[in-house]
XYZ file of C-alpha atoms in Angstrom:
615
model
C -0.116 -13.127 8.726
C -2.429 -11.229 6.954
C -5.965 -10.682 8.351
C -8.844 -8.573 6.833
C -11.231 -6.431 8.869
C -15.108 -5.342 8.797
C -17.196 -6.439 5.159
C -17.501 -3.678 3.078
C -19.336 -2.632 -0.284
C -16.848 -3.687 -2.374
C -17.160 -7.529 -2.168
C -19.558 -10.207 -1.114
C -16.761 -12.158 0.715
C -12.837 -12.695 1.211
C -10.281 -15.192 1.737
C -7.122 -14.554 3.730
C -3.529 -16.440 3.794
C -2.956 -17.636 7.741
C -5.138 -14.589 9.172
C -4.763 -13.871 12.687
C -7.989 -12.587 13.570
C -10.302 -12.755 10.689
C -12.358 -10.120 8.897
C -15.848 -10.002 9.738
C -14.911 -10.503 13.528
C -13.353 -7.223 13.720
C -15.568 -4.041 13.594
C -12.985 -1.819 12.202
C -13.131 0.096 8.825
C -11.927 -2.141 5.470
C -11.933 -1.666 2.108
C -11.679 -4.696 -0.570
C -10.535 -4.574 -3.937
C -11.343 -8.488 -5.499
C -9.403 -9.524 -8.894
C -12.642 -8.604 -10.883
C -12.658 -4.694 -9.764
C -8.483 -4.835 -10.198
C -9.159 -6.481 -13.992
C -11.903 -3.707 -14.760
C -9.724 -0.675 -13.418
C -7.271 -1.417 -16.087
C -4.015 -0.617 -13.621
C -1.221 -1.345 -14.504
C 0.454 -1.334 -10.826
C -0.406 -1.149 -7.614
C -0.022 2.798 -7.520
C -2.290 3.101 -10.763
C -5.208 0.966 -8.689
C -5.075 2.798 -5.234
C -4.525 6.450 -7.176
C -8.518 5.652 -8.073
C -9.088 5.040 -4.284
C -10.361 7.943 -2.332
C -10.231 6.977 1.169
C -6.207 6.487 0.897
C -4.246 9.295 -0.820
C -1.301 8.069 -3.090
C 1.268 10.946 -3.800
C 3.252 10.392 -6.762
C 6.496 12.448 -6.676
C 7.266 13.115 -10.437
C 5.926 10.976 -13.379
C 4.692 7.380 -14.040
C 8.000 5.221 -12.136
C 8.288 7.926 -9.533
C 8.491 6.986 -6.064
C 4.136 6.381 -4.967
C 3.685 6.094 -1.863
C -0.140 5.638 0.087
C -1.462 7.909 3.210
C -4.280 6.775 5.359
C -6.046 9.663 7.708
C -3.288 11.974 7.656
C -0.713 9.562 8.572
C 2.738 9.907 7.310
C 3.384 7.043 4.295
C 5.568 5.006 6.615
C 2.991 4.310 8.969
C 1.321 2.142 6.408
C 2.488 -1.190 6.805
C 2.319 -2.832 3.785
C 2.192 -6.892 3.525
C 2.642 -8.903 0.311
C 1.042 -12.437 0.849
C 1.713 -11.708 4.619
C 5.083 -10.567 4.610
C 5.723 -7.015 5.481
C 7.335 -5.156 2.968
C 8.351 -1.804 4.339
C 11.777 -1.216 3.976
C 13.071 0.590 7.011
C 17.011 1.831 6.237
C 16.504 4.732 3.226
C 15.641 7.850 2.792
C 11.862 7.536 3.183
C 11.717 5.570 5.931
C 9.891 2.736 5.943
C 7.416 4.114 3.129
C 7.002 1.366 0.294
C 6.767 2.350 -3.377
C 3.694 0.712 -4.949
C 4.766 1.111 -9.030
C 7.215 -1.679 -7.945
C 4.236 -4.347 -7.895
C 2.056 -5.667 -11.237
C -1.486 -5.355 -11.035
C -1.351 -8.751 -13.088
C 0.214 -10.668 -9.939
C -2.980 -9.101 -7.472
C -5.758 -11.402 -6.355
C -6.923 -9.131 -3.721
C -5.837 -5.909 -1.759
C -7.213 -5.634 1.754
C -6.863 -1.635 2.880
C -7.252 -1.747 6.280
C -7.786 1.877 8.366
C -6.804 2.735 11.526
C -4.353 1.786 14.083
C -3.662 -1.987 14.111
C -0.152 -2.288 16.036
C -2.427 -5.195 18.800
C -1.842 -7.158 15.616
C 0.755 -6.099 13.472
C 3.346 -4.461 15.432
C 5.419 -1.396 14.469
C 4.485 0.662 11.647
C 0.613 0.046 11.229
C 0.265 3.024 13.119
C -2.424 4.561 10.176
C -3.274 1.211 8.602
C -2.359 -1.846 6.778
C -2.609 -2.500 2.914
C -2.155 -6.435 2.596
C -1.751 -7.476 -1.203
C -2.624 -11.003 -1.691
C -1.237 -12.265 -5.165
C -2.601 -14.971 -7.218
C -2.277 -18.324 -6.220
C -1.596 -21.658 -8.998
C -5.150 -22.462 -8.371
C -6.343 -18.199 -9.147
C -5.053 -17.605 -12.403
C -5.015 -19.303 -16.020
C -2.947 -22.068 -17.201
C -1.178 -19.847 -19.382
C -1.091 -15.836 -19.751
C 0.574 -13.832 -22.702
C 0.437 -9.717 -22.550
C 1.617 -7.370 -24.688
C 0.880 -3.411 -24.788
C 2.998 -0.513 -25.977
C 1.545 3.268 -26.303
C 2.574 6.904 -25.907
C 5.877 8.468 -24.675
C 7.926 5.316 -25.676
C 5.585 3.033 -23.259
C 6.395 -0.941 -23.939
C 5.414 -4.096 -21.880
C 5.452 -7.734 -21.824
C 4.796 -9.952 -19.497
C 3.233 -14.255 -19.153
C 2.614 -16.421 -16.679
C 2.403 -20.225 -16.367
C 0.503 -22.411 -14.127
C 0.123 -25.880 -13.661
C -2.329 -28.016 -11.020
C -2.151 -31.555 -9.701
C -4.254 -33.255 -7.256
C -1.221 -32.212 -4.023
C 0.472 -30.080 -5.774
C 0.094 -26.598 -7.501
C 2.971 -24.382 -9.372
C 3.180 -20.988 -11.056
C 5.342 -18.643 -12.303
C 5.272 -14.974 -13.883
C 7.665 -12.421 -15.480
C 7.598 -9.194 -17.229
C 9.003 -6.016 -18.090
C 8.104 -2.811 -18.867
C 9.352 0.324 -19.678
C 8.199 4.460 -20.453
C 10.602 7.142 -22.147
C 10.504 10.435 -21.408
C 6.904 12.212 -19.897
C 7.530 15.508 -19.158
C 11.172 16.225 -18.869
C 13.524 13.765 -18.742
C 12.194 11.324 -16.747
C 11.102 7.296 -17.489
C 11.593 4.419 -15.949
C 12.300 0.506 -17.091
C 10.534 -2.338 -14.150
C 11.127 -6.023 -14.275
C 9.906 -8.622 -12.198
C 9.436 -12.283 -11.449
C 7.753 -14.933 -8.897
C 7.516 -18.280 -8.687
C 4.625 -19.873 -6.173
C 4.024 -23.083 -5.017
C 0.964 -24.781 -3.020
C 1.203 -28.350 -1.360
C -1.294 -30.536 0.171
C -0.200 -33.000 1.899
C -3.090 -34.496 2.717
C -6.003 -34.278 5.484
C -5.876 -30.421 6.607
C -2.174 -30.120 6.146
C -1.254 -27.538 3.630
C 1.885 -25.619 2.785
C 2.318 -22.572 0.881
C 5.386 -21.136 -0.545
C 6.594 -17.956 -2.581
C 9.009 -16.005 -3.947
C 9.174 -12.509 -5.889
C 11.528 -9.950 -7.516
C 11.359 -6.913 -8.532
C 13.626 -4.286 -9.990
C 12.389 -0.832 -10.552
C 15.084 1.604 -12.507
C 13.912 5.610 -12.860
C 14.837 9.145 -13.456
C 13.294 12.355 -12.616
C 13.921 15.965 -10.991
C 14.504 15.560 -6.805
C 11.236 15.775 -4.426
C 10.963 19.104 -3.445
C 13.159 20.438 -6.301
C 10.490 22.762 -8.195
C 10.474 20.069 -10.820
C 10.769 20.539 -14.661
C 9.122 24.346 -14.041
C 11.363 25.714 -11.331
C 14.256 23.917 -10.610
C 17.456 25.949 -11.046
C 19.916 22.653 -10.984
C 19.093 20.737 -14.375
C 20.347 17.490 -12.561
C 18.388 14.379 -12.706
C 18.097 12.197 -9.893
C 18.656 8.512 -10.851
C 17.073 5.446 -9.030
C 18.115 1.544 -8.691
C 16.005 -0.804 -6.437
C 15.996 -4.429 -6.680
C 13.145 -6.231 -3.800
C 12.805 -10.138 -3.246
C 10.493 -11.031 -1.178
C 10.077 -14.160 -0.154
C 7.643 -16.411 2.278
C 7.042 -20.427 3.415
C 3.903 -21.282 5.776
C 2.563 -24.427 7.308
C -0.939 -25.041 7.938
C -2.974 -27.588 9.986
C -6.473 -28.173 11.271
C -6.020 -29.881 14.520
C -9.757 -31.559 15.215
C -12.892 -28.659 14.901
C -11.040 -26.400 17.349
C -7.657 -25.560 16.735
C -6.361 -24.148 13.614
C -2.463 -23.354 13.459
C 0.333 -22.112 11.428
C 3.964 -21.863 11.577
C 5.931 -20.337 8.867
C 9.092 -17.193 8.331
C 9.802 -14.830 5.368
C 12.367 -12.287 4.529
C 12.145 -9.158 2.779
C 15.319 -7.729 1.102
C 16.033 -4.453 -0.596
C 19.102 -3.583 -2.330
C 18.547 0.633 -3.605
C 21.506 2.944 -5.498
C 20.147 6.407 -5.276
C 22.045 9.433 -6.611
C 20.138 12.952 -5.547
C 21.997 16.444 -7.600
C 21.987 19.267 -5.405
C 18.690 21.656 -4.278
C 19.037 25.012 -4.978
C 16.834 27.750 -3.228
C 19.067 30.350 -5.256
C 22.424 31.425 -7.153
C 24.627 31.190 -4.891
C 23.466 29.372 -2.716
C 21.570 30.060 0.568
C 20.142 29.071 4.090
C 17.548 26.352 2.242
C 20.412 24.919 -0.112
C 20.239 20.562 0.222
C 23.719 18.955 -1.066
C 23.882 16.448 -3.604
C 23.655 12.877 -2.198
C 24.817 9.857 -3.501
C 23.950 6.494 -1.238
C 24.042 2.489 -1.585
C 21.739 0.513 0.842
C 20.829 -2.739 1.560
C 18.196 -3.998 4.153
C 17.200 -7.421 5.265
C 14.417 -8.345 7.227
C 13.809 -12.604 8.416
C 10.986 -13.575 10.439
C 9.367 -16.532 11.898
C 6.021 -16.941 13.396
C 3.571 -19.262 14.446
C -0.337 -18.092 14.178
C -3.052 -19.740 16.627
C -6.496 -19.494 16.382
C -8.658 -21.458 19.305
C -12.481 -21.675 19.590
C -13.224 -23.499 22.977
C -16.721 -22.693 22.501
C -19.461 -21.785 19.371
C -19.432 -18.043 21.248
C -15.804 -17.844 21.905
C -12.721 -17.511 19.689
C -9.427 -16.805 20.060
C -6.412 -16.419 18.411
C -2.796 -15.262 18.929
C 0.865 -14.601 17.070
C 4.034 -15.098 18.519
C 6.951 -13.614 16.134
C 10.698 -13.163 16.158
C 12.275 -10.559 13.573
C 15.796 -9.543 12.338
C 16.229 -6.273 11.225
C 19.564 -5.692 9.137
C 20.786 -2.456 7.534
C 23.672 -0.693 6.163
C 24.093 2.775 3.876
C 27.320 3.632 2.327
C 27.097 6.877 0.796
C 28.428 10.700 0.849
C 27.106 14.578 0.717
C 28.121 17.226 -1.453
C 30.533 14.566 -2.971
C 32.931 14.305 -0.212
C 30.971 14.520 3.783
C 30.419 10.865 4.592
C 26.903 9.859 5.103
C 27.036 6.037 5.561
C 25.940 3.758 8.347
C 25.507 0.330 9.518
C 22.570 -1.160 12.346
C 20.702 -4.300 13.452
C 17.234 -4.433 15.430
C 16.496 -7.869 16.798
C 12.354 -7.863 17.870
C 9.866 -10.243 19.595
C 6.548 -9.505 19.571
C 3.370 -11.263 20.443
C -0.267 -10.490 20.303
C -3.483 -11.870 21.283
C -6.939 -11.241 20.762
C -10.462 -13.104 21.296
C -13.868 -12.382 20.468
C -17.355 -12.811 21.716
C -20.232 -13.388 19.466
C -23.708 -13.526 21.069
C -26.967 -13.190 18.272
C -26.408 -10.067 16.805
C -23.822 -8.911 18.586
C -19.943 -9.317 18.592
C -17.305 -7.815 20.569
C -13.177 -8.025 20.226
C -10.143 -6.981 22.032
C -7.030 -7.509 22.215
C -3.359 -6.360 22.748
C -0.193 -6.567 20.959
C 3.350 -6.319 23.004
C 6.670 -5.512 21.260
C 10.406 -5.525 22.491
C 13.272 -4.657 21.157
C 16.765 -3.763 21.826
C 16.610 -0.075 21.352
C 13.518 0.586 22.900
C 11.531 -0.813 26.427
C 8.293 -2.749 25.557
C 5.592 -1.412 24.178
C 2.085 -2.810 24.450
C -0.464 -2.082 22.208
C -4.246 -2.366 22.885
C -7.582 -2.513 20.759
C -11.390 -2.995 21.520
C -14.186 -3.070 18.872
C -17.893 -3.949 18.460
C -20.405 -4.304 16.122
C -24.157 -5.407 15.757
C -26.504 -6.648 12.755
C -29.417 -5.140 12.374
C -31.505 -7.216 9.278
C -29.272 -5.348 6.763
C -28.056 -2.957 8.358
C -24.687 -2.975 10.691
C -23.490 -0.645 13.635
C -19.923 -0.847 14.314
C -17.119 0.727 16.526
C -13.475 0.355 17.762
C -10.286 1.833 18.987
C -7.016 1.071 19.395
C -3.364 2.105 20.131
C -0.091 2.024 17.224
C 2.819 2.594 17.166
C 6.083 3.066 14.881
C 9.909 2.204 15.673
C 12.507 4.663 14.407
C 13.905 3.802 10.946
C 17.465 2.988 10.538
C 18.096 6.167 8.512
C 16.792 8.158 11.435
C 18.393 6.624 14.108
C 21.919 6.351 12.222
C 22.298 9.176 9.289
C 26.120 10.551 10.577
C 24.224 14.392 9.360
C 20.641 14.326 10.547
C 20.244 11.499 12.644
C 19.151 10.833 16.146
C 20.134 7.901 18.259
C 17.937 9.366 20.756
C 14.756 9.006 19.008
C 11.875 7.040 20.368
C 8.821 5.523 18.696
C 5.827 7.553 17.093
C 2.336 6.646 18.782
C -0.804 6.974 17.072
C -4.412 6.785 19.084
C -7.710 5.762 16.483
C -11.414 5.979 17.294
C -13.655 5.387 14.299
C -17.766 4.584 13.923
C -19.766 3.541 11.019
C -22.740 2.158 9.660
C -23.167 -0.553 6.779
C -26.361 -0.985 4.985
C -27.643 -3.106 1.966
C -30.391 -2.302 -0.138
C -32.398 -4.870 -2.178
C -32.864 -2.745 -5.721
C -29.768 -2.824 -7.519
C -27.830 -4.689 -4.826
C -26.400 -1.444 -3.197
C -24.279 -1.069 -0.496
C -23.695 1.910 1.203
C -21.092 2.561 4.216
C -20.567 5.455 6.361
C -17.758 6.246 8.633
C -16.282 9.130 11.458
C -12.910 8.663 12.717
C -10.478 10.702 14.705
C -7.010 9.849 14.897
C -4.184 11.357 16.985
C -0.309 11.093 16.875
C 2.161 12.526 18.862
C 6.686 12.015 19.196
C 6.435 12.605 15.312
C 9.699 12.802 14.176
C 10.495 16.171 12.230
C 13.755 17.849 11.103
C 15.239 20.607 13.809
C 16.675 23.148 11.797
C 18.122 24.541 15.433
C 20.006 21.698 16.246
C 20.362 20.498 12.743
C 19.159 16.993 13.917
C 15.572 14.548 13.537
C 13.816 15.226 16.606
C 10.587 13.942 18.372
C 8.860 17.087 18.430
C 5.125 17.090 17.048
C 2.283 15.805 17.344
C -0.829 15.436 14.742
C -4.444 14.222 13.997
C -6.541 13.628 11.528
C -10.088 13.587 11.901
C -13.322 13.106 8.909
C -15.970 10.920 7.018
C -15.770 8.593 4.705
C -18.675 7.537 2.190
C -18.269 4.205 0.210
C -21.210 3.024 -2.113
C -21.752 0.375 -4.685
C -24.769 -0.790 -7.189
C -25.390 -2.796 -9.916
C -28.199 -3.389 -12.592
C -27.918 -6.265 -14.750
C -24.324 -5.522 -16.361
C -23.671 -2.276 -15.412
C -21.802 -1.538 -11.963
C -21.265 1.696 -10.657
C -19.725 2.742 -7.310
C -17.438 5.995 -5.605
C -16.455 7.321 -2.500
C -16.327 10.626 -0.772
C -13.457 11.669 1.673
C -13.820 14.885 3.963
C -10.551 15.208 6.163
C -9.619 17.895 8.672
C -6.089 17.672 9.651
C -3.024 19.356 10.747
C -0.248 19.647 13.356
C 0.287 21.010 16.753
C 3.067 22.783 18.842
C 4.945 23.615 15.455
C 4.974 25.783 12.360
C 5.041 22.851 9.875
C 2.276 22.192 8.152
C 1.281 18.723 6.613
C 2.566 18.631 3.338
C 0.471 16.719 0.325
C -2.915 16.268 2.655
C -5.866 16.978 0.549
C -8.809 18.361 2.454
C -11.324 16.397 0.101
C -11.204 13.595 -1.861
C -13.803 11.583 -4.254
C -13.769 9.048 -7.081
C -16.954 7.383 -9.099
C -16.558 4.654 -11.295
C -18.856 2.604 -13.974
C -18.274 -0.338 -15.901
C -20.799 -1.310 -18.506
C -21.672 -3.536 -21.632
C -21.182 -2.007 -25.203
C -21.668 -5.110 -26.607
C -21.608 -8.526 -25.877
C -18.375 -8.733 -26.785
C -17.480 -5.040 -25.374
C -17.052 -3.201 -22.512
C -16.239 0.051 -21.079
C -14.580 1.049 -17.950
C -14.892 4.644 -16.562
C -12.961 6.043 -13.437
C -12.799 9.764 -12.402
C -10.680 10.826 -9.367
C -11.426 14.504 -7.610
C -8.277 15.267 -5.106
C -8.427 18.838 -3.031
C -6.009 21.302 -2.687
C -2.730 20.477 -0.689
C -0.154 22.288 0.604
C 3.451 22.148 -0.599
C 6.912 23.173 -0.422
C 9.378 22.969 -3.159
C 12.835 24.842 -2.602
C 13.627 27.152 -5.193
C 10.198 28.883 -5.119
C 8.826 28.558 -1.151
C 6.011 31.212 -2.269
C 4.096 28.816 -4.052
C 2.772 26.515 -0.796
C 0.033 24.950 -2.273
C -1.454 23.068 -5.168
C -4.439 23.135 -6.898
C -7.430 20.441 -6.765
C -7.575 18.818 -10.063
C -9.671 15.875 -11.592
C -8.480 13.169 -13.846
C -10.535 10.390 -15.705
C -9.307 7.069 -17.168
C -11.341 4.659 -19.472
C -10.626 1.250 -20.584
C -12.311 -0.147 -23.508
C -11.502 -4.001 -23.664
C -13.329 -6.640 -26.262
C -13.063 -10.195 -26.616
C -11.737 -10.981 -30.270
C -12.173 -14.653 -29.938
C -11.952 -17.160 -26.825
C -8.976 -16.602 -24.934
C -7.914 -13.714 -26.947
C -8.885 -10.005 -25.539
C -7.960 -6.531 -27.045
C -7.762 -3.745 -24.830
C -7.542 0.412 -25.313
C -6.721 2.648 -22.680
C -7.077 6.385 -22.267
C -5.509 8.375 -19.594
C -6.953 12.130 -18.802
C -8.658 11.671 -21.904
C -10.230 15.115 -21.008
C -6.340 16.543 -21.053
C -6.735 18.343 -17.823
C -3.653 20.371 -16.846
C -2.902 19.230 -12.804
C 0.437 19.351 -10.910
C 0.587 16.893 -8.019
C 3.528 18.873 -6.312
C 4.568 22.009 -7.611
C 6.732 22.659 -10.442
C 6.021 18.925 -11.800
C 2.985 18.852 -14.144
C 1.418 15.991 -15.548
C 2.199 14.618 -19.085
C -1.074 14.870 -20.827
C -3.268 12.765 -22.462
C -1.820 9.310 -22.723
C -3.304 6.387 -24.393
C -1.628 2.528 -25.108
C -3.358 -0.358 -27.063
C -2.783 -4.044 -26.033
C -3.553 -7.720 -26.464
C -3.863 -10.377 -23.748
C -4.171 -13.985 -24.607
C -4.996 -16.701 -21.866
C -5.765 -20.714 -22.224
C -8.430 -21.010 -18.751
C -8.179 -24.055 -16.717
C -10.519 -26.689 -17.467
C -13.608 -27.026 -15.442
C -13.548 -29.668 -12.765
C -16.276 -32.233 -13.338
């Protein structure tokens, strides 16, 4: 369900839920984030952790709540598949198309996040055509007995949120809640976010295990359109409102059968329910050529799945593994334009899929490959392929791969009544990428370097000729990335560097919100024995841009931001924490026309009763 990929600096080892083709067998590029780096980043959500990230770009249209999606190597933010405990949570039939909106998920449910680069449809299938982001959240066994948070801070900011767990010797439960809310930012925007899960682990004895989970989420916001001008330089005062409520939802099976065979059968389902009302664009009074009509929409998407996972290893050298997965894809829009121009529509994508992979470990060396194959009723198959080695060198490691993705069209494409396409046919993305890893006694550091060159091509873009979504593009993305870690005693300090050269051919559009360069450095260390202090600092390039009302203005400047966490324990089980946003105050506009609130800080308290030690 969810597998890893190559070790990287950022942890010493990783555990994933019913993985296909496990991490340190594939020589691909992977980036872990382990609870104790989430804890010391002091995110709140999943788009607050990856923003301080700089090999993935997360593009937050408006303020904190906006929609925030996640870019890997130039690819668009739907060809990220994103998995929660496995389950793929991309939701296929709005607007965006498949992109997924990370402010929706806690940072207190996270155990892990596994950001895997590069195409990886031989395992996942359709829409992991730049990479995969698999969030693991905590299991009964992770987290505390009980958890109790409360924080509240600038612009109206309030949240609340606990968790219970309980463990027996077959059986483990858990559940969490919480809610949150910010006033208005900038101009009047905010947002209010509740959610809930409940998980459950069963062993029912020997090496049979079952795992079960389910989570909602409901995300509520306000702020000016995407590509509006924003609070500066939108001519409409309009607000655009927002209403999504997500469950998502998963059972697996697990058995060892003997030393050899390890299987799992299991299904999930993914549902989204969204109300979205969008005032009109204008590019001028009255109206002209560039002028986007108000839109008002209700949709609802459903996605089941069942699977079974196999992993095989006839021989100490030899392993190999394979998924074999039906899905059910289900949506439906109802909706209108400019108030009265109907805009609704209503489709169903039945898929099977199955992939298989094996690898080859001799000494130092190891070597993978594999292919997926997909088919579905509105496209022929497709078959996706990907090789990859790697050898160990004392402490250093060489690796390589490449491999084919691709992406399906979303419902919204293939069935909007004004700019849709039955016609359309899958985007395809080819990845090549190289790297070294090295470890270095003093200060345990960790250093990994990386070249990749990605290419896409059928990109689907908007045909202002025929007024229609078209397959007419094609792109790459090409660069280096530098990840590095240390630590000394109790301090830790780490970054990364980002150098990307990318663009698009046989058009005039330009990739919008790409920066050029990105880097981040962070440090956590000791005040006093009872303090610490967190420090992150995020450096994003200039990007280019278009906003409606004010097409002059195609770009954005690079801008820095810091945040620092200072947390202290008051007494056991009892921890106070400050945070400071852009202490520094720095004056940054992600698009154009929307500029960033400020300085922000919040205060809050966290209480927690750990699980006893096992004797």
């Amino acid at each position: 369900m969810a597998p890893g990929q190559s070790v990287a600096p950022r942890a010493e080892s990783i555990t994933v839920i019913a993985e296909p083709v496990p991490a340190d067998t594939l020589a691909g590029t992977h980036t872990i984030l382990d609870r104790e780096e989430i804890v010391r980043s002091g995110a709140r959500d999943a788009a607050e952790l990856l923003r301080f990230v700089a090999v993935v770009h997360l593009s937050q249209a408006g303020s904190k709540g906006s929609l925030s999606s996640v870019s890997i190597r130039a690819a668009k933010p739907n060809f990220t598949l994103v998995l929660i405990d496995g389950v793929p949570a991309n939701d296929i039939g709005d607007l965006l198309g498949g992109a997924f909106n990370f402010a929706t998920l806690s940072a207190d449910e996270i155990e892990r996040v596994d950001i895997l680069r590069g195409p990886l449809s031989s395992i996942y299938g359709s829409e992991a055509v730049g990479g995969v982001i698999s969030i693991v959240l905590r299991r009964p066994a992770d987290g505390p007995v009980m958890r109790l948070s409360t924080e509240g801070g600038e612009f109206g900011y309030g949240s609340a949120s606990g968790g219970l767990s309980r463990t027996w010797k077959r059986l483990g439960l858990s559940g969490d809640g919480g809610f949150s809310r910010m006033g208005q930012q900038v101009l009047d925007d905010g947002f209010a976010s509740g959610d809930a899960s409940l998980k459950a682990d069963v062993s029912l004895g020997g090496s049979k295990h079952v795992q079960s989970f389910m989570r909602w989420n409901r995300l509520a916001s306000t702020s000016f359109p995407v590509s509006s001008g924003g609070p500066a330089f939108a001519i409409s005062r309009a607000i655009e409102h927002d209403r999504a409520d997500q469950i998502v939802s998963g059972t697996n099976y697990q058995q060892q059968v003997g030393t050899r065979w390890f299987y799992t059968a299991g299904g999930d389902v993914f549902s989204r329910v969204a109300v979205n009302d969008t005032p009109a664009i204008f590019d001028r009074l009255p109206p002209g050529p560039s002028y986007v009509p108000s839109t008002a929409s209700a949709t609802r998407f459903m996605r089941w799945r069942v699977l079974t996972v196999q992993q095989v290893h006839p021989a100490r050298w030899l392993s190999l593994y394979a998924v074999t997965a039906f899905r059910q894809e289900n949506g439906t829009s109802v909706g209108n334009l400019a108030g009265y121009l109907p805009a609704s529509y209503a489709l169903s994508r039945p898929t099977f899929s199955f992939s298989g992979n094996g690898t080859v470990t001799k000494g130092k060396l190891a070597v993978t490959g594999g292919f997926g194959l997909e088919k579905s009723n509105t496209y022929h198959t497709v078959i996706s392929p990907r090789v990859g080695g790697s050898y160990a060198l004392a402490k250093t490691r060489l690796r390589a791969s490449w491999g084919k993705g691709f992406k399906l069209p979303s419902f919204y494409a293939l069935g909007s009544p004004l700019v849709g396409n039955p016609k359309l046919v899958p985007e395809f993305g080819t990845g090549f990428d190289a790297g070294v890893e090295r470890e270095f006694a003093p200060a345990a550091t960790k250093v990994s370097l990386t070249y990749f060159d990605n290419r896409y091509r059928d990109l689907v873009d908007f045909d202002p000729t025929v007024f229609r979504l078209v397959n007419d593009s094609h792109g790459y993305g090409r660069g280096l990335e530098l990840e590095a870690s240390a630590a000394v005693r109790r301090v830790r300090i780490g970054g990364e560097v980002s150098y990307l050269d990318a663009g698009l051919k046989e058009t005039a559009n330009r990739l919008r919100d790409v920066p050029r360069w990105s880097e981040q450095i962070r440090m956590s260390l000791p005040v006093t024995r009872a303090m610490g202090l967190d420090i992150a600092t995020v450096w994003v390039g200039r990007r280019y841009d278009y906003q409606v009302p004010v097409p002059q203005y195609s770009t954005v400047g690079a801008y820095s931001i810091t945040n620092a966490k200072l947390r202290w324990n008051l007494r056991e089980g009892l921890e106070g924490t400050i945070r400071v946003e852009n202490p520094f105050d720095r004056k940054y506009q992600e698009f154009v026309g929307f500029p960033s609130p400020g300085i922000y800080a919040s205060a809050g308290l966290t209480y927690t009763r750990p699980r006893k030690a096992t004797p």
